Short mmCIF file of C-alpha atoms in Angstrom, two decimals:
data_model
loop_
_atom_site.label_atom_id
_atom_site.label_comp_id
_atom_site.label_asym_id
_atom_site.label_seq_id
_atom_site.Cartn_x
_atom_site.Cartn_y
_atom_site.Cartn_z
CA GLN A 17 -25.71 29.48 49.70
CA ALA A 18 -26.57 25.91 49.81
CA GLY A 19 -24.51 25.44 52.95
CA PHE A 20 -27.00 27.86 54.65
CA GLY A 21 -29.96 25.78 53.84
CA LYS A 22 -28.52 22.40 55.02
CA GLU A 23 -27.26 23.53 58.42
CA MET A 24 -30.85 25.43 58.99
CA ARG A 25 -32.34 22.11 58.06
CA ASP A 26 -30.24 20.09 60.09
CA GLY A 27 -30.68 22.38 63.34
CA GLY A 28 -34.33 22.30 62.84
CA PHE A 29 -34.06 18.55 62.44
CA ALA A 30 -32.25 18.09 65.56
CA ALA A 31 -34.62 19.93 67.75
CA PHE A 32 -37.57 18.06 66.23
CA ASN A 33 -35.73 14.72 66.48
CA GLU A 34 -35.20 15.39 70.42
CA ILE A 35 -38.93 16.02 70.81
CA ASN A 36 -39.72 13.09 68.98
CA LYS A 37 -37.67 10.87 70.93
CA GLN A 38 -39.70 11.89 74.07
CA GLY A 39 -42.82 10.83 72.45
CA GLY A 40 -43.54 13.80 70.28
CA ILE A 41 -46.32 16.46 71.17
CA ASN A 42 -49.51 15.08 72.64
CA GLY A 43 -48.27 11.65 71.21
CA ARG A 44 -47.51 13.01 67.53
CA ARG A 45 -44.29 13.12 65.79
CA VAL A 46 -43.03 16.31 64.06
CA GLU A 47 -42.33 15.56 60.36
CA LEU A 48 -39.85 18.01 58.52
CA ILE A 49 -40.15 18.00 54.90
CA THR A 50 -37.49 19.61 52.81
CA LEU A 51 -37.89 20.84 49.21
CA ASP A 52 -34.92 22.60 47.58
CA ASP A 53 -35.59 26.00 45.93
CA GLY A 54 -31.99 26.16 44.67
CA GLY A 55 -31.77 29.74 45.76
CA ASN A 56 -34.71 30.67 43.19
CA GLU A 57 -37.34 32.94 44.24
CA ALA A 58 -39.83 31.25 41.52
CA ARG A 59 -39.04 27.66 42.59
CA ALA A 60 -39.44 28.94 46.16
CA LYS A 61 -42.88 30.05 45.58
CA GLU A 62 -43.66 26.86 43.67
CA ASN A 63 -42.35 24.78 46.68
CA ALA A 64 -44.45 26.82 49.11
CA VAL A 65 -47.39 26.35 47.23
CA GLN A 66 -46.65 22.57 47.03
CA LEU A 67 -46.00 22.22 50.84
CA ILE A 68 -49.45 23.84 51.63
CA SER A 69 -51.63 22.15 49.21
CA GLU A 70 -50.14 18.82 48.50
CA HIS A 71 -48.18 17.87 51.89
CA LYS A 72 -50.83 19.49 53.83
CA VAL A 73 -48.31 21.36 56.48
CA VAL A 74 -49.12 22.93 59.15
CA ALA A 75 -46.50 25.35 58.96
CA LEU A 76 -43.55 26.79 56.61
CA PHE A 77 -40.07 26.83 58.18
CA GLY A 78 -36.59 28.00 57.61
CA PHE A 79 -36.64 29.66 54.11
CA ILE A 80 -33.32 30.74 53.08
CA SER A 81 -32.13 34.34 51.84
CA ARG A 82 -34.37 37.47 51.18
CA PRO A 83 -35.88 36.41 47.56
CA SER A 84 -37.01 33.22 48.68
CA SER A 85 -38.22 34.18 52.32
CA VAL A 86 -40.19 36.84 51.13
CA ALA A 87 -41.79 35.20 48.37
CA GLY A 88 -42.81 32.23 50.88
CA ALA A 89 -44.01 34.63 53.57
CA LYS A 90 -46.30 36.31 51.05
CA ILE A 91 -47.90 33.04 50.06
CA ALA A 92 -47.96 31.71 53.83
CA SER A 93 -49.87 35.16 54.53
CA GLU A 94 -52.24 34.77 51.88
CA ALA A 95 -53.09 31.00 52.78
CA LYS A 96 -53.06 31.98 56.55
CA ILE A 97 -50.39 29.39 57.45
CA PRO A 98 -47.67 30.17 60.18
CA PHE A 99 -44.38 30.91 58.41
CA ILE A 100 -41.61 30.42 61.05
CA GLY A 101 -37.93 31.15 61.37
CA PRO A 102 -36.63 32.52 57.90
CA PHE A 103 -32.71 33.01 57.60
CA SER A 104 -32.96 36.38 56.84
CA GLY A 105 -33.18 39.78 58.32
CA THR A 106 -34.73 41.49 55.47
CA PRO A 107 -36.89 44.44 56.71
CA ALA A 108 -39.81 42.99 54.69
CA LEU A 109 -40.25 40.04 57.03
CA TYR A 110 -40.21 42.51 60.39
CA LYS A 111 -43.58 44.21 59.62
CA TYR A 112 -46.44 42.72 61.55
CA ASP A 113 -48.31 40.14 59.98
CA PRO A 114 -50.09 37.55 61.90
CA TYR A 115 -48.61 34.47 60.47
CA ILE A 116 -45.06 35.76 60.25
CA PHE A 117 -42.95 34.66 63.12
CA THR A 118 -38.99 35.54 62.94
CA VAL A 119 -36.63 34.12 65.32
CA ARG A 120 -33.40 36.36 64.36
CA ALA A 121 -32.62 39.80 64.67
CA SER A 122 -33.19 41.77 61.53
CA TYR A 123 -30.58 43.32 59.56
CA ASP A 124 -31.48 46.59 60.88
CA ASP A 125 -30.74 45.52 64.29
CA GLU A 126 -27.24 44.09 63.39
CA LEU A 127 -26.35 47.12 61.16
CA ASP A 128 -27.53 49.50 64.33
CA ALA A 129 -25.37 47.66 66.74
CA MET A 130 -22.50 47.76 64.46
CA VAL A 131 -22.74 51.57 63.47
CA ARG A 132 -23.08 52.28 67.13
CA GLN A 133 -20.46 50.32 68.39
CA LEU A 134 -18.05 52.01 65.45
CA VAL A 135 -19.28 55.56 66.65
CA MET A 136 -18.55 54.71 70.12
CA THR A 137 -15.01 53.68 69.43
CA GLY A 138 -14.46 57.02 67.47
CA HIS A 139 -14.59 55.87 63.85
CA LYS A 140 -15.96 58.20 61.20
CA ARG A 141 -15.06 57.08 57.85
CA ILE A 142 -17.57 54.16 57.25
CA GLY A 143 -18.28 52.51 53.84
CA PHE A 144 -20.84 50.00 52.98
CA ALA A 145 -20.68 47.04 50.64
CA PHE A 146 -24.46 45.86 49.64
CA LEU A 147 -25.93 43.58 47.24
CA SER A 148 -26.85 45.44 44.00
CA ASP A 149 -30.20 43.75 43.85
CA ALA A 150 -31.22 44.85 47.44
CA ARG A 151 -29.79 48.27 46.97
CA ALA A 152 -33.01 50.20 47.19
CA VAL A 153 -33.84 48.86 50.58
CA ASN A 154 -30.01 48.37 52.49
CA VAL A 155 -28.42 51.59 51.33
CA PRO A 156 -31.17 53.90 52.78
CA LEU A 157 -31.02 51.92 56.03
CA VAL A 158 -27.32 52.46 56.30
CA GLU A 159 -27.61 55.93 55.22
CA LYS A 160 -30.25 56.60 58.11
CA LEU A 161 -28.16 54.74 60.77
CA LEU A 162 -25.12 56.78 59.70
CA ALA A 163 -27.12 60.14 59.72
CA GLN A 164 -28.25 59.72 63.19
CA HIS A 165 -24.38 60.22 64.21
CA GLY A 166 -24.22 62.97 61.83
CA LEU A 167 -22.21 60.70 59.31
CA LYS A 168 -22.47 59.71 55.65
CA PRO A 169 -21.23 56.58 53.68
CA ALA A 170 -17.50 56.99 52.93
CA VAL A 171 -18.04 54.90 49.90
CA LEU A 172 -21.09 52.61 48.65
CA ILE A 173 -19.94 49.42 46.74
CA GLY A 174 -22.60 47.23 45.00
CA VAL A 175 -21.56 43.72 44.52
CA ASP A 176 -23.39 40.70 42.51
CA ARG A 177 -24.48 37.89 44.84
CA THR A 178 -23.60 35.35 41.79
CA SER A 179 -20.26 36.77 40.95
CA PRO A 180 -16.68 36.81 42.22
CA GLU A 181 -15.84 39.60 39.74
CA VAL A 182 -15.10 42.24 42.10
CA LYS A 183 -11.76 43.89 40.73
CA GLN A 184 -13.34 47.13 40.06
CA GLN A 185 -15.13 47.34 43.51
CA ALA A 186 -11.88 46.71 45.05
CA ARG A 187 -10.36 49.69 43.33
CA GLN A 188 -13.38 51.84 44.39
CA LEU A 189 -12.47 50.66 48.08
CA ALA A 190 -8.87 51.14 47.65
CA ASP A 191 -9.35 54.61 46.35
CA ALA A 192 -11.89 55.43 49.17
CA ASN A 193 -9.91 53.72 51.95
CA PRO A 194 -12.65 53.93 54.63
CA GLU A 195 -11.81 53.19 58.36
CA VAL A 196 -14.36 50.09 58.47
CA LEU A 197 -16.22 48.85 55.52
CA LEU A 198 -19.98 47.65 56.71
CA ALA A 199 -21.07 44.68 54.29
CA LEU A 200 -24.38 43.05 53.88
CA ALA A 201 -23.85 40.55 51.13
CA ASN A 202 -23.09 36.70 50.83
CA ASN A 203 -19.84 34.78 50.83
CA LEU A 204 -18.91 34.60 46.92
CA PRO A 205 -18.68 38.49 46.32
CA LEU A 206 -17.34 39.44 49.79
CA THR A 207 -14.59 36.62 49.95
CA ALA A 208 -13.36 37.78 46.56
CA LEU A 209 -13.40 41.52 47.50
CA THR A 210 -11.10 40.83 50.50
CA ARG A 211 -8.84 39.01 48.49
CA GLU A 212 -8.76 41.85 46.07
CA ALA A 213 -8.73 44.60 48.23
CA ARG A 214 -5.64 43.10 50.14
CA LYS A 215 -3.74 42.76 46.66
CA LEU A 216 -4.01 46.42 46.18
CA GLY A 217 -2.76 46.99 49.68
CA ASN A 218 -6.00 48.01 51.19
CA ALA A 219 -6.39 47.04 54.81
CA THR A 220 -9.84 48.10 55.60
CA PRO A 221 -11.45 45.55 58.16
CA PHE A 222 -14.76 44.33 56.79
CA TRP A 223 -17.71 44.69 59.57
CA ILE A 224 -19.89 41.92 58.04
CA VAL A 225 -24.00 41.06 58.77
CA SER A 226 -24.71 37.60 59.50
CA PHE A 227 -25.94 36.73 56.25
CA VAL A 228 -22.61 35.23 55.21
CA ASP A 229 -21.40 31.67 56.01
CA SER A 230 -19.01 33.21 58.70
CA SER A 231 -17.17 29.93 59.26
CA LEU A 232 -16.68 29.03 55.73
CA MET A 233 -15.70 32.71 54.84
CA VAL A 234 -12.94 32.27 57.70
CA LYS A 235 -11.82 29.03 56.04
CA ASP A 236 -11.67 30.23 52.53
CA LEU A 237 -9.69 33.48 53.33
CA GLY A 238 -7.05 31.80 55.82
CA ALA A 239 -5.04 34.33 57.39
CA LEU A 240 -6.79 37.30 55.44
CA ALA A 241 -9.56 36.51 57.58
CA GLN A 242 -7.80 38.09 60.71
CA GLY A 243 -9.56 41.12 62.34
CA GLN A 244 -12.62 40.56 60.25
CA VAL A 245 -15.80 41.37 62.63
CA PHE A 246 -18.95 39.32 62.08
CA ALA A 247 -22.49 40.40 63.34
CA GLN A 248 -24.31 37.16 65.04
CA VAL A 249 -27.68 36.54 65.74
CA VAL A 250 -27.10 33.62 67.97
CA PRO A 251 -24.36 32.87 70.60
CA LEU A 252 -21.24 31.25 69.99
CA PRO A 253 -22.11 27.80 69.20
CA THR A 254 -19.19 26.41 71.40
CA ARG A 255 -20.00 28.16 74.40
CA ARG A 256 -20.92 25.97 77.68
CA ASN A 257 -22.60 28.63 79.96
CA VAL A 258 -25.67 29.47 77.60
CA ARG A 259 -28.37 26.45 78.09
CA VAL A 260 -29.93 26.58 74.97
CA VAL A 261 -26.48 26.38 73.40
CA LYS A 262 -25.68 23.30 75.54
CA ASP A 263 -29.01 21.74 74.72
CA TYR A 264 -27.94 22.27 70.61
CA GLN A 265 -24.51 20.80 71.44
CA ARG A 266 -26.11 17.60 72.77
CA ASP A 267 -29.08 17.44 70.23
CA TYR A 268 -27.16 18.32 67.25
CA ARG A 269 -24.35 15.81 67.83
CA THR A 270 -26.82 12.95 68.50
CA SER A 271 -28.53 13.52 65.30
CA PHE A 272 -25.25 14.46 63.13
CA PRO A 273 -22.08 13.31 65.03
CA ASN A 274 -19.62 14.22 62.45
CA ALA A 275 -21.04 17.67 61.56
CA PRO A 276 -19.13 20.77 63.08
CA LEU A 277 -20.90 22.96 65.30
CA SER A 278 -22.03 26.30 63.67
CA PHE A 279 -23.77 29.47 63.89
CA THR A 280 -26.16 28.50 61.44
CA SER A 281 -27.42 25.22 62.47
CA LEU A 282 -27.57 26.84 66.18
CA GLU A 283 -30.01 29.33 64.33
CA GLY A 284 -31.96 26.41 62.97
CA TYR A 285 -31.93 24.65 66.19
CA ILE A 286 -33.29 27.77 67.87
CA ALA A 287 -36.01 28.09 65.19
CA GLY A 288 -36.94 24.40 65.60
CA ARG A 289 -37.55 24.84 69.25
CA THR A 290 -39.57 27.78 68.77
CA VAL A 291 -41.92 25.63 66.72
CA VAL A 292 -41.97 22.88 69.22
CA GLU A 293 -43.11 25.69 71.90
CA GLY A 294 -45.53 26.74 69.60
CA LEU A 295 -47.07 23.48 68.96
CA LYS A 296 -46.99 22.65 72.73
CA ARG A 297 -49.20 25.50 73.46
CA THR A 298 -51.75 24.74 70.47
CA GLY A 299 -53.40 21.95 72.30
CA PRO A 300 -54.32 18.54 71.18
CA ARG A 301 -55.95 19.89 68.05
CA ILE A 302 -53.18 21.31 65.98
CA ASP A 303 -53.97 23.12 62.88
CA ARG A 304 -52.77 26.01 61.16
CA GLU A 305 -54.89 28.67 62.55
CA ARG A 306 -54.56 27.11 66.24
CA LEU A 307 -50.71 27.32 65.76
CA ALA A 308 -50.85 31.21 64.71
CA LYS A 309 -52.98 32.07 67.43
CA ALA A 310 -50.85 30.05 69.92
CA MET A 311 -47.71 31.90 68.87
CA ASP A 312 -49.05 35.09 68.89
CA GLY A 313 -48.18 36.70 72.32
CA MET A 314 -45.82 33.87 73.04
CA LYS A 315 -42.79 34.71 75.47
CA VAL A 316 -40.38 31.58 76.38
CA ASP A 317 -37.10 31.19 77.66
CA LEU A 318 -35.39 28.66 75.50
CA GLY A 319 -32.48 28.37 77.77
CA ASP A 320 -31.04 31.93 78.56
CA PHE A 321 -32.34 33.00 74.88
CA TRP A 322 -35.77 34.42 74.90
CA ILE A 323 -38.29 34.42 71.88
CA ASP A 324 -40.97 36.90 72.36
CA TYR A 325 -44.04 37.55 70.48
CA SER A 326 -46.08 39.55 73.11
CA GLY A 327 -47.12 42.94 72.47
CA GLU A 328 -47.66 43.88 68.77
CA SER A 329 -44.55 42.32 67.73
CA HIS A 330 -43.81 39.07 65.83
CA ASN A 331 -39.79 39.75 65.89
CA GLY A 332 -38.92 37.00 68.50
CA SER A 333 -35.42 38.12 69.11
CA ARG A 334 -33.33 41.23 68.87
CA PHE A 335 -30.10 39.47 70.09
CA VAL A 336 -27.08 40.73 68.22
CA ASP A 337 -23.51 39.85 69.20
CA LEU A 338 -20.01 40.84 67.40
CA THR A 339 -17.35 38.43 66.99
CA ILE A 340 -13.80 38.93 65.69
CA VAL A 341 -11.48 36.41 64.27
CA ASN A 342 -8.21 36.01 65.84
CA LYS A 343 -4.78 35.15 63.98
CA ASP A 344 -5.70 31.30 64.53
CA GLY A 345 -9.28 31.68 62.77
CA GLN A 346 -11.28 31.44 66.05
CA PHE A 347 -14.41 33.73 66.70
CA LEU A 348 -13.80 35.78 69.63
CA ASN A 349 -16.60 38.07 71.53
#
């Protein structure tokens, strides 16, 4: 998952770099301090404490994955420090907390959009692949969404986030042969599951939640990626008719001229822009409590993409887009 962390960091950096070029906020530059948790929950906790107590940061930003994000959010809430833009849609982050501010749609939103689209197009036999360590959260969610349409999962397939050993799961998929397999897991097991299923002659298309690095998965799978559907929580990063995407393309290429555009760095950029808007509204005296209060109730158009913390929710966006991979490995709406 290192690619997620790098691209979220770089997207946020591009947003902060642009505001710093303009003189900062009230004459103060935004500094992004990065610590690597290696995908380890215990290290994520240690990093959060270090950033708060030693670096005296005004906010925590861009934590990656469910274990690290949930751990960081708990520490942030207890320390009364804003926790902004985690790269995870896990339901635990979407319960109201005065210090937690998400900028992406939740996995609930993504899965709901996919289920509704599948039911609308006549699909009834829908399976679900999930991370075994998150079964207690994600399986009941999918069961609930399907039950709303009078359906049950055609098959439930658990995978290990750290292992490509999925021959047994591929056989399970081939035996059940659902019309579609919903998937909420990371690249390593899902890429392997696709390959093993195709070896067995199973052609079930995967509809995959945004937790994967979709660009990397398409690159790794090559021709096998054709027909795969990926949910996205930001617009296509190559679009030119969405203002925040145009801003991202300009600012990201300024900071990282040789880096490819990606969904994840665009998400990091949007999260960074959200931090900037909160800091602008805080006033000349910026501290943790003032930033949290400034963001509470904030509603802002970043450029054809709204972040809305008004009302009783700190879930900034519910934007979900479905993209399909064509024969050339390109994402299409």
